[in-house]
Amino acid sequence: WGNRYLVFKDTVPDGEFFDWDFFMASQGLILLEGRVRTINEADIVKSIIEKVFRTKLDRNVIYESEYTKTFLNDENFKHIHFTPEFKRLYVQLSEALKYKEPVLLCGQTGCGKTTACQLYASQMKSRLIVYNCHANTESSDFVGNVRPSRDSGKNRFPWHDGPLVQAMITGSMFLLDEISLADDAVLERINSILEPGRTITLTERDGQEIIAQDSFRVVATMNPGGDYGKKELSTALKNRFTEIYCHNTTNVKYIVAIIEKSISHALLRTKLVQPLIKVMSGFLSSYYQDQDIISLRDILSWISFINETTSLGRHSTLSIQDAIINGACLVFFDQFGTCGHKALHLHASENWKTELLEKLTKLVEDKLGTNPVYQDKLTSGFQKDDEYVKIGRFSLRKGPNPIPKEKEFVFDSPTVQANTEKLVRAMQLDRPVLLEGDPGAGKTSIVAALARLTGHKLVRINLSDQTDISDLFGSDLPDPFYTDDEEPRFCWHDGPMLKAIRDSSWILLDEMNLASQSVLEGLNACFDHRGEIYIPELDKTIVVDRNTTRIFACQNPYNQGSARKGLPQSFINRFTSIYVASHSDEDLLIILSQLYPNLPRDLIVKMINFNGAISDAYKPQGYEFNLRDLIYWCDL
């Protein structure tokens, strides 16, 4: 607070009148209000400052500053609606960085932390360097280290500057994402950078001291503690930052404005946005108490689905009416049954779902004059042309591999059709898809079947608590083709996930909730809007082509044990989640009858009845008997 006065007073000409009381009071409000996490606490801070400085403060004046006027005209961010919460965040961030203060942005996922940093870097015409922290982060990952050389020069293990040192030397903006996931002992290494001197000594390079360029800025982000794998930053480290808490937008008026900014249909924008939000929030609130019913991210996914499936350039196009209903099913219904929506699943039934669909259908019919069509399972089979495979009402782009003529997967059973409809609907968006369901429900096989039907190669990667991020992306290994025994040479070997991304293959990450927290957080940038992977050993960023590479994750519910754990909400929000329902006896009969036509139907029925009886008897002991066991039995 005092440092801001010392820096700013040199910019005021001598002898010119300046209202220092208002300046100090407004800077105190910007600085101290950012630390508190509720509106009531912010009002208390404001009243105390006004009392001490004997001046009135107007937040509208303070947060409608020159910063907000400049970014409103930024062409790169025309797609963003700037809410009062975001303007407040951006002014607080800009003021802190103006005085070269290290900033810590704390807030729930989706509140605009990363976007604010991207906007500031764009305004300052500065490069933004991002490093994602995780539980296994070491100081050498962002400071630098000695790595094997891939050249035939004399120095086999040269020094490579890390992203933090690169940012200091080039005067770039450095973003430490999810800083609270890293160990405090690792973060202590950057203490000297957080001090006014902004220097770091590289003991690995004979004590070389790096002094940051004047334009260098450092920002860290984190989610509040309380979610799976999340924790608060230590007080000692937090005090070195200017902390800013980022609030989510909850005012319906601004949510409507964001939607109107995002939606591409003028008819929907003028007639349906407010009624849709009112119906959905009002109806869902009767089934939740004291929980967030509709997040802004859910609403934007709904709008993205409508924009994608009704655009004129698509191979299969839905009407606006049908897109509204199917988008609501994707965002709000298809994930019912997952552990993340367990509370809602307990109260929701097919009758409840039908009731809400009827309300939405009536609303659409009243506003647009036509009745939308909703289908909960495949009805029109599979159709192929030169570029697309049409599955039900939706299309998927064909891959480079030949499509088998014989059907290798049974899509005829009701539950499989419903699960397939959910998955294909989710794939209309370019986000990763998370499939959750009981063992044997067909999560992996349905993805593999769609990959074969569309001519894509599927790379399946089984995760466990022993999986390391290098197992997915790759590492430096000795070159097997280099024969000079005296001077061994190293070369980079792509891991299975990185190779699949380069090859534009589909990727299936199985048993996602068995993976360690460090692996999950290492995949963050790959799954979110950035869609990229930074490889520090190569100092290279690999961009994921969302048009050709599709990423799927499968998991069993974490309440089934076996070292499974709940995933952080910030991680789940990067996916489109769907619940894969288990097979009924009718499904089992249809599947087994087609797979084993030589077996008598009566025998298959008896096998299914026996499987159901023994499954019910031993389920309390944790045993599971499903379609896999029946297939093994039939093979015998």
XYZ file of C-alpha atoms in Angstrom:
636
model
C 0.000 0.000 0.000
C 2.768 2.365 1.020
C 4.961 1.293 -1.892
C 2.220 2.261 -4.333
C 2.309 5.789 -2.887
C 6.114 5.985 -3.159
C 6.079 4.872 -6.791
C 3.100 6.981 -7.874
C 4.139 10.258 -6.200
C 7.107 10.534 -8.558
C 4.684 10.717 -11.497
C 2.780 13.743 -10.088
C 4.296 17.104 -11.134
C 5.550 19.299 -8.296
C 3.159 22.045 -7.225
C 0.134 20.423 -8.838
C -2.867 19.738 -6.593
C -3.637 16.057 -6.179
C -6.253 14.397 -3.951
C -3.940 12.060 -2.091
C -6.620 11.043 0.420
C -8.813 9.681 -2.362
C -5.843 8.009 -4.063
C -4.700 6.222 -0.898
C -8.261 5.263 0.027
C -9.022 3.828 -3.422
C -5.705 1.951 -3.540
C -6.410 0.557 -0.084
C -9.848 -0.612 -1.227
C -8.415 -2.250 -4.365
C -5.653 -3.928 -2.367
C -7.497 -5.034 0.776
C -10.858 -5.823 -0.799
C -9.134 -8.331 -3.053
C -8.076 -10.435 -0.076
C -11.526 -11.036 1.413
C -13.814 -13.774 0.067
C -17.336 -12.508 0.825
C -19.238 -9.359 -0.103
C -20.010 -8.594 3.569
C -16.316 -8.570 4.435
C -15.600 -6.313 1.462
C -18.259 -3.854 2.668
C -16.663 -3.787 6.128
C -13.251 -3.007 4.600
C -14.814 -0.221 2.514
C -16.585 1.394 5.484
C -13.430 1.394 7.637
C -11.333 2.974 4.868
C -13.989 5.638 4.273
C -14.082 6.401 7.995
C -10.310 6.701 8.348
C -9.697 8.756 5.188
C -12.950 10.760 5.497
C -13.873 10.244 1.868
C -16.600 8.397 -0.014
C -15.626 5.589 -2.361
C -17.724 4.543 -5.338
C -16.864 1.087 -6.685
C -18.422 1.902 -10.052
C -15.992 4.788 -10.476
C -12.957 2.857 -9.230
C -13.537 -0.269 -11.292
C -14.614 1.568 -14.451
C -11.074 2.828 -14.921
C -8.832 3.325 -17.925
C -8.025 -0.391 -17.843
C -11.596 -1.452 -18.577
C -11.916 1.127 -21.357
C -8.906 -0.306 -23.178
C -9.805 -4.014 -23.039
C -13.403 -3.377 -24.133
C -11.956 -2.462 -27.545
C -9.512 -5.386 -27.783
C -10.338 -7.339 -30.952
C -8.898 -10.564 -29.507
C -11.483 -10.580 -26.716
C -14.626 -9.446 -28.501
C -16.245 -12.802 -27.671
C -16.102 -12.081 -23.918
C -18.774 -10.223 -21.974
C -17.114 -8.259 -19.194
C -19.197 -8.581 -16.039
C -18.704 -6.323 -12.964
C -16.921 -9.220 -11.220
C -14.458 -9.588 -14.083
C -13.877 -5.822 -14.322
C -13.151 -5.757 -10.587
C -10.716 -8.659 -10.977
C -8.950 -7.078 -13.944
C -8.518 -3.660 -12.301
C -7.138 -5.264 -9.125
C -4.755 -7.390 -11.203
C -3.656 -4.473 -13.396
C -3.006 -2.158 -10.436
C -0.883 -4.792 -8.697
C 1.152 -5.597 -11.823
C 1.549 -1.885 -12.541
C 3.631 -1.682 -9.376
C 5.511 -4.952 -10.192
C 3.853 -6.855 -7.351
C 3.640 -10.674 -7.568
C -0.059 -11.585 -7.724
C -1.933 -14.635 -6.443
C -5.360 -15.179 -8.043
C -7.581 -17.472 -5.970
C -11.021 -18.557 -7.132
C -13.256 -21.372 -8.288
C -12.697 -22.920 -11.693
C -14.167 -20.969 -14.590
C -14.176 -17.557 -12.897
C -11.711 -15.999 -15.383
C -8.297 -16.209 -13.691
C -6.383 -17.376 -16.760
C -8.431 -15.180 -19.111
C -7.535 -12.080 -17.070
C -3.831 -12.937 -17.374
C -4.151 -13.511 -21.126
C -5.964 -10.200 -21.487
C -3.313 -8.297 -19.510
C -0.487 -9.863 -21.559
C -2.331 -8.909 -24.749
C -2.811 -5.332 -23.536
C 0.852 -5.010 -22.581
C 1.943 -6.787 -25.796
C 3.898 -9.198 -23.635
C 4.462 -12.917 -24.071
C 2.607 -15.085 -21.534
C 4.563 -18.147 -20.358
C 2.449 -20.673 -18.422
C 3.668 -23.493 -16.192
C 1.182 -25.971 -14.663
C 2.206 -27.077 -11.183
C 1.456 -30.520 -9.748
C 2.364 -32.596 -6.714
C 5.657 -33.807 -8.238
C 6.812 -30.393 -9.453
C 10.484 -29.745 -8.758
C 12.174 -26.361 -8.726
C 14.289 -27.436 -11.691
C 11.120 -27.753 -13.784
C 10.649 -23.984 -13.925
C 14.139 -22.717 -12.999
C 16.129 -24.970 -15.329
C 18.326 -28.017 -15.220
C 21.027 -30.030 -16.924
C 19.624 -32.246 -19.679
C 21.165 -34.772 -22.058
C 22.263 -33.260 -25.356
C 20.793 -34.657 -28.562
C 23.678 -33.225 -30.620
C 27.114 -34.658 -31.213
C 28.935 -31.692 -29.636
C 31.428 -31.865 -26.776
C 29.019 -30.890 -23.999
C 26.833 -33.947 -23.420
C 24.807 -32.429 -20.558
C 24.301 -28.686 -21.202
C 22.269 -26.330 -19.033
C 18.751 -25.396 -20.193
C 16.950 -22.389 -18.748
C 13.493 -23.167 -17.356
C 10.372 -21.162 -18.293
C 10.709 -18.885 -15.241
C 14.294 -17.895 -16.046
C 13.347 -17.423 -19.715
C 10.546 -15.061 -18.665
C 12.921 -13.058 -16.436
C 15.508 -12.693 -19.203
C 13.025 -11.768 -21.951
C 10.788 -9.597 -19.735
C 7.732 -11.782 -20.282
C 4.758 -12.466 -18.045
C 5.043 -15.750 -16.107
C 1.967 -17.636 -14.892
C 2.301 -20.382 -12.267
C -0.984 -22.257 -12.671
C -2.363 -24.270 -9.714
C 0.514 -23.169 -7.480
C -1.014 -24.707 -4.349
C -0.505 -28.222 -5.770
C 3.286 -27.899 -5.619
C 5.161 -28.625 -2.425
C 5.943 -25.555 -0.308
C 9.615 -26.555 -0.130
C 9.797 -26.352 -3.935
C 8.110 -22.961 -4.037
C 10.537 -21.547 -1.483
C 13.099 -21.519 -4.315
C 11.327 -18.566 -5.938
C 11.147 -16.446 -2.748
C 13.826 -14.066 -4.006
C 11.797 -13.381 -7.167
C 8.820 -12.354 -5.038
C 10.944 -9.764 -3.214
C 11.375 -6.186 -4.585
C 14.828 -7.070 -5.983
C 13.325 -9.761 -8.260
C 16.485 -11.845 -8.634
C 17.361 -15.534 -8.511
C 20.718 -17.214 -8.021
C 21.369 -20.354 -10.059
C 23.581 -22.445 -7.828
C 23.689 -25.083 -10.558
C 25.499 -22.551 -12.806
C 28.287 -21.489 -10.421
C 26.088 -19.020 -8.568
C 25.003 -17.005 -11.606
C 22.545 -14.277 -10.595
C 19.607 -13.551 -12.893
C 18.009 -10.105 -12.586
C 14.515 -9.764 -14.044
C 13.875 -7.316 -16.848
C 11.728 -4.302 -15.991
C 8.721 -5.685 -17.912
C 8.825 -9.076 -16.142
C 5.653 -9.923 -14.209
C 4.744 -13.017 -12.189
C 1.216 -14.270 -11.443
C 0.081 -17.454 -9.673
C -3.368 -19.046 -9.661
C -5.044 -21.569 -7.388
C -8.420 -22.993 -6.442
C -9.609 -22.632 -2.833
C -8.912 -25.590 -0.557
C -11.626 -28.130 0.137
C -11.931 -30.000 -3.170
C -10.237 -33.343 -3.867
C -6.463 -32.865 -3.903
C -6.678 -29.117 -3.255
C -5.121 -27.246 -0.345
C -4.545 -23.674 0.753
C -1.145 -22.101 0.251
C 0.963 -21.649 3.369
C 0.569 -18.288 5.096
C 4.298 -17.532 4.808
C 4.248 -17.948 1.039
C 0.848 -16.342 0.532
C 2.002 -13.157 2.296
C 4.656 -12.618 -0.385
C 1.902 -12.211 -2.986
C -0.776 -9.616 -3.509
C -3.762 -11.914 -3.072
C -6.897 -11.376 -5.172
C -9.991 -13.501 -4.684
C -11.984 -13.980 -7.886
C -15.760 -14.114 -7.511
C -18.055 -16.062 -9.818
C -20.871 -14.283 -11.629
C -24.183 -15.192 -9.963
C -26.451 -12.358 -11.067
C -28.953 -13.721 -13.591
C -28.882 -10.438 -15.519
C -25.190 -10.795 -16.279
C -25.486 -14.524 -17.011
C -28.144 -13.666 -19.589
C -25.856 -10.996 -21.056
C -23.001 -13.529 -21.338
C -25.291 -15.976 -23.133
C -26.554 -13.301 -25.509
C -22.931 -12.459 -26.305
C -22.137 -16.116 -27.040
C -25.185 -17.271 -28.977
C -25.169 -16.950 -32.747
C -28.921 -17.058 -33.446
C -30.769 -13.745 -33.279
C -34.150 -15.506 -32.885
C -32.985 -17.455 -29.860
C -31.202 -14.411 -28.425
C -34.313 -12.249 -28.446
C -37.013 -14.732 -27.474
C -35.667 -17.645 -25.469
C -32.594 -16.836 -23.371
C -34.277 -15.396 -20.279
C -37.227 -17.878 -20.229
C -34.840 -20.844 -20.602
C -32.636 -19.742 -17.702
C -35.684 -19.073 -15.551
C -37.232 -22.496 -16.228
C -34.001 -24.458 -15.719
C -32.796 -22.693 -12.563
C -36.238 -22.619 -10.985
C -37.015 -26.249 -11.666
C -33.620 -27.677 -10.687
C -33.516 -25.657 -7.457
C -36.417 -27.724 -6.115
C -34.107 -30.794 -6.171
C -31.017 -29.188 -4.686
C -30.643 -27.307 -1.449
C -27.780 -24.852 -0.882
C -25.880 -25.978 -3.972
C -24.982 -24.345 -7.256
C -27.629 -25.507 -9.687
C -26.422 -24.147 -12.990
C -22.848 -23.071 -13.436
C -21.870 -20.591 -16.098
C -19.696 -23.262 -17.693
C -22.766 -25.534 -18.052
C -24.754 -22.759 -19.699
C -21.949 -21.973 -22.139
C -21.654 -25.679 -23.026
C -25.372 -25.685 -23.780
C -24.989 -22.620 -26.006
C -21.902 -24.094 -27.718
C -23.890 -27.238 -28.535
C -26.669 -25.136 -30.096
C -24.168 -23.100 -32.121
C -22.289 -26.201 -33.306
C -25.251 -28.378 -34.277
C -27.188 -25.621 -36.065
C -24.330 -24.053 -38.040
C -24.833 -24.101 -41.781
C -21.433 -25.628 -42.530
C -22.096 -28.873 -40.674
C -22.884 -32.153 -42.368
C -25.911 -32.862 -40.150
C -27.846 -29.859 -38.905
C -30.504 -29.776 -36.198
C -33.249 -27.236 -36.032
C -32.916 -24.614 -33.312
C -35.763 -26.280 -31.428
C -34.143 -29.729 -31.502
C -30.724 -28.296 -30.604
C -32.144 -26.608 -27.488
C -33.641 -29.844 -26.146
C -30.670 -32.054 -27.056
C -28.259 -29.495 -25.578
C -30.201 -29.525 -22.308
C -30.029 -33.332 -22.284
C -26.276 -33.248 -22.857
C -25.484 -30.721 -20.124
C -28.062 -31.587 -17.452
C -29.392 -35.121 -18.009
C -26.697 -37.311 -19.579
C -24.462 -37.065 -16.516
C -27.155 -38.125 -14.027
C -25.848 -41.147 -12.147
C -22.212 -40.078 -11.936
C -20.765 -39.569 -8.470
C -20.474 -35.844 -9.156
C -24.282 -35.694 -9.440
C -25.147 -38.294 -6.848
C -27.382 -35.970 -4.832
C -29.408 -35.127 -7.886
C -29.483 -38.728 -9.032
C -31.094 -39.852 -5.767
C -34.012 -37.478 -6.272
C -34.264 -37.589 -10.042
C -36.169 -40.344 -11.841
C -37.359 -40.842 -15.389
C -40.601 -39.152 -14.374
C -38.674 -36.107 -13.164
C -36.658 -35.974 -16.376
C -39.822 -36.307 -18.441
C -41.463 -33.491 -16.504
C -38.599 -31.087 -17.130
C -38.421 -32.046 -20.805
C -42.135 -31.331 -21.116
C -41.621 -27.872 -19.620
C -38.775 -27.097 -22.021
C -40.699 -28.487 -24.988
C -43.742 -26.370 -24.165
C -41.577 -23.270 -23.746
C -39.867 -23.804 -27.107
C -43.195 -24.511 -28.790
C -44.787 -21.362 -27.331
C -41.878 -19.087 -28.322
C -40.932 -20.549 -31.714
C -44.185 -22.169 -32.824
C -42.865 -25.682 -33.546
C -42.508 -28.823 -31.463
C -38.915 -30.075 -30.947
C -37.976 -33.746 -31.236
C -36.032 -35.565 -28.534
C -34.716 -39.119 -28.872
C -33.054 -40.981 -26.010
C -31.682 -43.793 -28.200
C -30.531 -44.449 -31.753
C -33.316 -44.830 -34.308
C -31.839 -44.381 -37.780
C -28.759 -46.622 -37.607
C -25.491 -45.775 -39.378
C -24.984 -43.986 -42.692
C -21.659 -43.268 -44.400
C -20.437 -40.906 -47.100
C -17.021 -39.628 -48.188
C -16.396 -37.419 -45.124
C -18.790 -38.346 -42.327
C -20.436 -41.251 -40.571
C -23.958 -40.399 -39.457
C -24.943 -42.139 -36.216
C -28.549 -41.503 -35.339
C -29.149 -37.760 -35.723
C -25.503 -36.754 -35.340
C -22.420 -37.068 -37.527
C -18.766 -37.834 -36.796
C -15.905 -37.080 -39.181
C -14.348 -40.146 -40.815
C -10.775 -41.082 -40.040
C -7.983 -42.325 -42.343
C -8.396 -46.045 -41.529
C -10.662 -48.389 -43.529
C -14.084 -48.985 -41.987
C -14.943 -52.680 -41.435
C -17.931 -53.955 -43.385
C -19.027 -56.398 -40.699
C -20.563 -55.037 -37.521
C -18.328 -56.072 -34.602
C -20.407 -54.515 -31.830
C -24.060 -55.064 -30.914
C -25.887 -51.722 -30.991
C -29.368 -53.241 -30.998
C -30.073 -53.445 -27.262
C -31.994 -50.507 -25.693
C -29.380 -49.563 -23.077
C -26.512 -49.696 -25.576
C -28.492 -47.477 -27.956
C -29.154 -44.966 -25.176
C -25.473 -44.963 -24.131
C -24.353 -44.548 -27.751
C -26.752 -41.635 -28.240
C -25.266 -39.917 -25.153
C -21.689 -40.430 -26.348
C -22.258 -39.271 -29.933
C -24.191 -36.241 -28.659
C -21.286 -35.357 -26.336
C -18.842 -35.637 -29.253
C -20.564 -32.773 -31.076
C -18.511 -30.484 -28.817
C -14.716 -30.484 -29.090
C -14.223 -31.105 -25.376
C -12.866 -34.363 -23.866
C -15.561 -36.849 -22.814
C -15.630 -38.548 -19.393
C -17.585 -41.827 -19.229
C -18.511 -43.108 -15.778
C -20.367 -46.317 -15.029
C -20.247 -49.672 -13.274
C -17.744 -52.356 -14.352
C -18.907 -54.236 -17.431
C -21.272 -51.468 -18.578
C -19.389 -51.167 -21.867
C -17.540 -47.856 -21.416
C -14.343 -48.924 -23.173
C -15.993 -51.146 -25.779
C -18.446 -48.471 -26.943
C -15.600 -45.995 -27.568
C -13.578 -48.681 -29.360
C -16.612 -49.581 -31.502
C -17.184 -45.948 -32.531
C -13.484 -45.597 -33.393
C -13.698 -48.607 -35.722
C -16.980 -47.414 -37.253
C -15.476 -44.004 -38.082
C -12.063 -45.248 -39.238
C -9.967 -43.857 -36.382
C -7.090 -45.498 -34.580
C -7.757 -45.751 -30.848
C -4.855 -45.639 -28.399
C -5.889 -47.064 -25.021
C -3.803 -46.101 -21.989
C -4.473 -47.772 -18.643
C -3.767 -45.482 -15.699
C -2.892 -46.468 -12.138
C -1.533 -44.831 -9.014
C 1.978 -45.703 -10.281
C 1.547 -43.880 -13.601
C 3.882 -40.911 -14.032
C 3.387 -38.002 -16.396
C 6.514 -39.079 -18.307
C 4.822 -42.431 -18.993
C 2.235 -40.504 -21.020
C 4.321 -37.809 -22.709
C 7.773 -39.387 -22.984
C 11.347 -38.918 -21.749
C 14.993 -38.789 -22.772
C 16.511 -42.250 -23.266
C 19.843 -43.495 -24.684
C 19.836 -43.617 -28.476
C 19.814 -47.335 -29.432
C 21.199 -46.589 -32.921
C 24.245 -44.664 -31.727
C 27.275 -47.007 -31.688
C 30.018 -44.832 -30.160
C 30.610 -46.538 -26.787
C 32.811 -43.756 -25.444
C 30.274 -40.973 -25.994
C 26.685 -42.154 -25.464
C 23.972 -39.994 -26.985
C 20.418 -39.431 -25.753
C 17.303 -38.872 -27.796
C 13.702 -38.029 -26.989
C 11.131 -40.840 -27.108
C 7.461 -39.894 -27.355
C 5.134 -41.466 -24.821
C 1.902 -43.150 -26.043
C -0.289 -40.100 -25.451
C 2.048 -37.626 -27.157
C 2.534 -40.003 -30.098
C -1.251 -40.392 -30.442
C -1.653 -36.598 -30.500
C 0.994 -36.258 -33.198
C -0.701 -39.052 -35.204
C -4.187 -37.500 -34.775
C -5.489 -40.689 -33.154
C -8.265 -41.065 -30.627
C -7.069 -41.471 -27.030
C -8.786 -43.463 -24.280
C -7.513 -42.944 -20.715
C -8.903 -45.876 -18.750
C -9.388 -45.875 -14.954
C -8.920 -42.109 -14.752
C -9.658 -41.886 -11.023
C -6.850 -44.331 -10.205
C -4.230 -41.871 -11.481
C -2.295 -39.716 -9.042
C -3.069 -36.043 -8.545
C 0.184 -35.052 -10.247
C -0.806 -36.838 -13.461
C -4.282 -35.279 -13.456
C -2.963 -31.757 -12.988
C -0.273 -32.355 -15.608
C -3.074 -32.937 -18.129
C -4.955 -29.726 -17.294
C -3.667 -27.614 -20.163
C -4.313 -30.465 -22.595
C -7.996 -30.706 -21.623
C -9.020 -27.069 -21.184
C -9.511 -24.262 -23.716
C -5.765 -24.039 -24.377
C -5.574 -27.573 -25.789
C -1.786 -27.808 -25.587
C 1.012 -29.733 -23.874
C 4.279 -28.127 -22.803
C 7.278 -30.499 -22.830
C 10.046 -28.893 -20.707
C 12.695 -31.355 -21.946
C 12.067 -30.178 -25.519
C 11.092 -26.600 -24.574
C 8.256 -27.082 -27.030
C 4.467 -26.718 -26.887
C 2.421 -29.386 -28.694
C -1.054 -28.243 -29.775
C -3.904 -30.769 -29.758
C -5.925 -30.718 -32.996
C -9.466 -31.000 -31.623
C -10.878 -31.730 -35.101
C -9.017 -35.019 -35.468
C -7.821 -36.035 -31.994
C -10.594 -36.954 -29.576
C -9.809 -37.683 -25.935
C -11.950 -39.978 -23.775
C -11.586 -40.944 -20.127
C -13.313 -43.882 -18.421
C -13.711 -44.586 -14.737
C -15.724 -46.617 -12.279
C -17.519 -44.735 -9.464
C -15.069 -43.844 -6.706
C -17.387 -45.285 -4.043
C -16.461 -48.751 -5.363
C -13.071 -48.436 -3.651
C -9.892 -50.157 -4.912
C -7.816 -46.972 -4.472
C -10.271 -44.937 -6.562
C -10.771 -41.358 -5.499
C -12.988 -38.438 -6.346
C -11.660 -36.121 -9.016
C -11.330 -32.362 -8.363
C -14.280 -30.362 -9.659
C -11.862 -28.086 -11.516
C -10.673 -31.162 -13.421
C -14.133 -32.651 -14.082
C -15.337 -29.323 -15.479
C -12.911 -29.700 -18.352
C -14.893 -32.717 -19.589
C -18.331 -33.405 -20.955
C -19.466 -36.071 -18.470
C -21.919 -38.848 -19.328
C -23.244 -41.756 -17.293
C -23.023 -45.173 -18.967
C -25.958 -47.211 -17.696
C -25.521 -50.910 -16.870
C -27.092 -53.603 -19.030
C -30.531 -54.932 -18.192
C -31.470 -58.600 -18.608
C -33.118 -57.686 -21.915
C -29.851 -56.131 -23.132
C -27.859 -59.187 -22.075
C -30.240 -61.486 -23.933
C -30.032 -59.461 -27.161
C -26.226 -59.160 -27.014
C -25.537 -62.814 -26.207
C -28.064 -64.061 -28.776
C -26.258 -62.130 -31.516
C -22.758 -63.017 -30.353
C -23.571 -66.717 -29.901
C -26.342 -67.635 -32.369
C -25.656 -71.363 -31.953
C -26.550 -71.352 -28.249
C -30.231 -72.125 -27.471
C -32.196 -69.077 -26.357
C -33.548 -70.915 -23.297
C -30.020 -71.708 -22.156
C -28.954 -68.051 -22.470
C -31.992 -66.983 -20.418
C -31.064 -69.445 -17.660
C -27.453 -68.201 -17.674
C -28.632 -64.593 -17.344
C -30.971 -65.483 -14.476
C -28.186 -67.354 -12.682
C -25.784 -64.412 -13.203
C -28.351 -62.005 -11.722
C -29.003 -64.251 -8.703
C -25.339 -64.756 -7.836
C -24.590 -61.063 -8.425
C -27.331 -60.036 -5.968
C -26.126 -62.581 -3.407
C -22.467 -61.517 -3.426
C -22.773 -57.797 -4.132
C -22.565 -56.854 -0.403
C -19.158 -58.562 -0.300
C -17.924 -56.401 -3.175
C -18.116 -58.998 -5.974
C -19.354 -57.974 -9.413
C -20.761 -60.291 -12.085
C -21.597 -58.724 -15.446
C -21.541 -59.145 -19.218
C -17.829 -59.993 -19.216
C -18.443 -63.076 -17.077
C -21.327 -64.204 -19.267
C -19.165 -63.879 -22.397
C -16.398 -65.940 -20.764
C -19.010 -68.537 -19.813
C -20.421 -68.666 -23.346
C -16.907 -69.021 -24.801
C -16.428 -72.131 -22.701
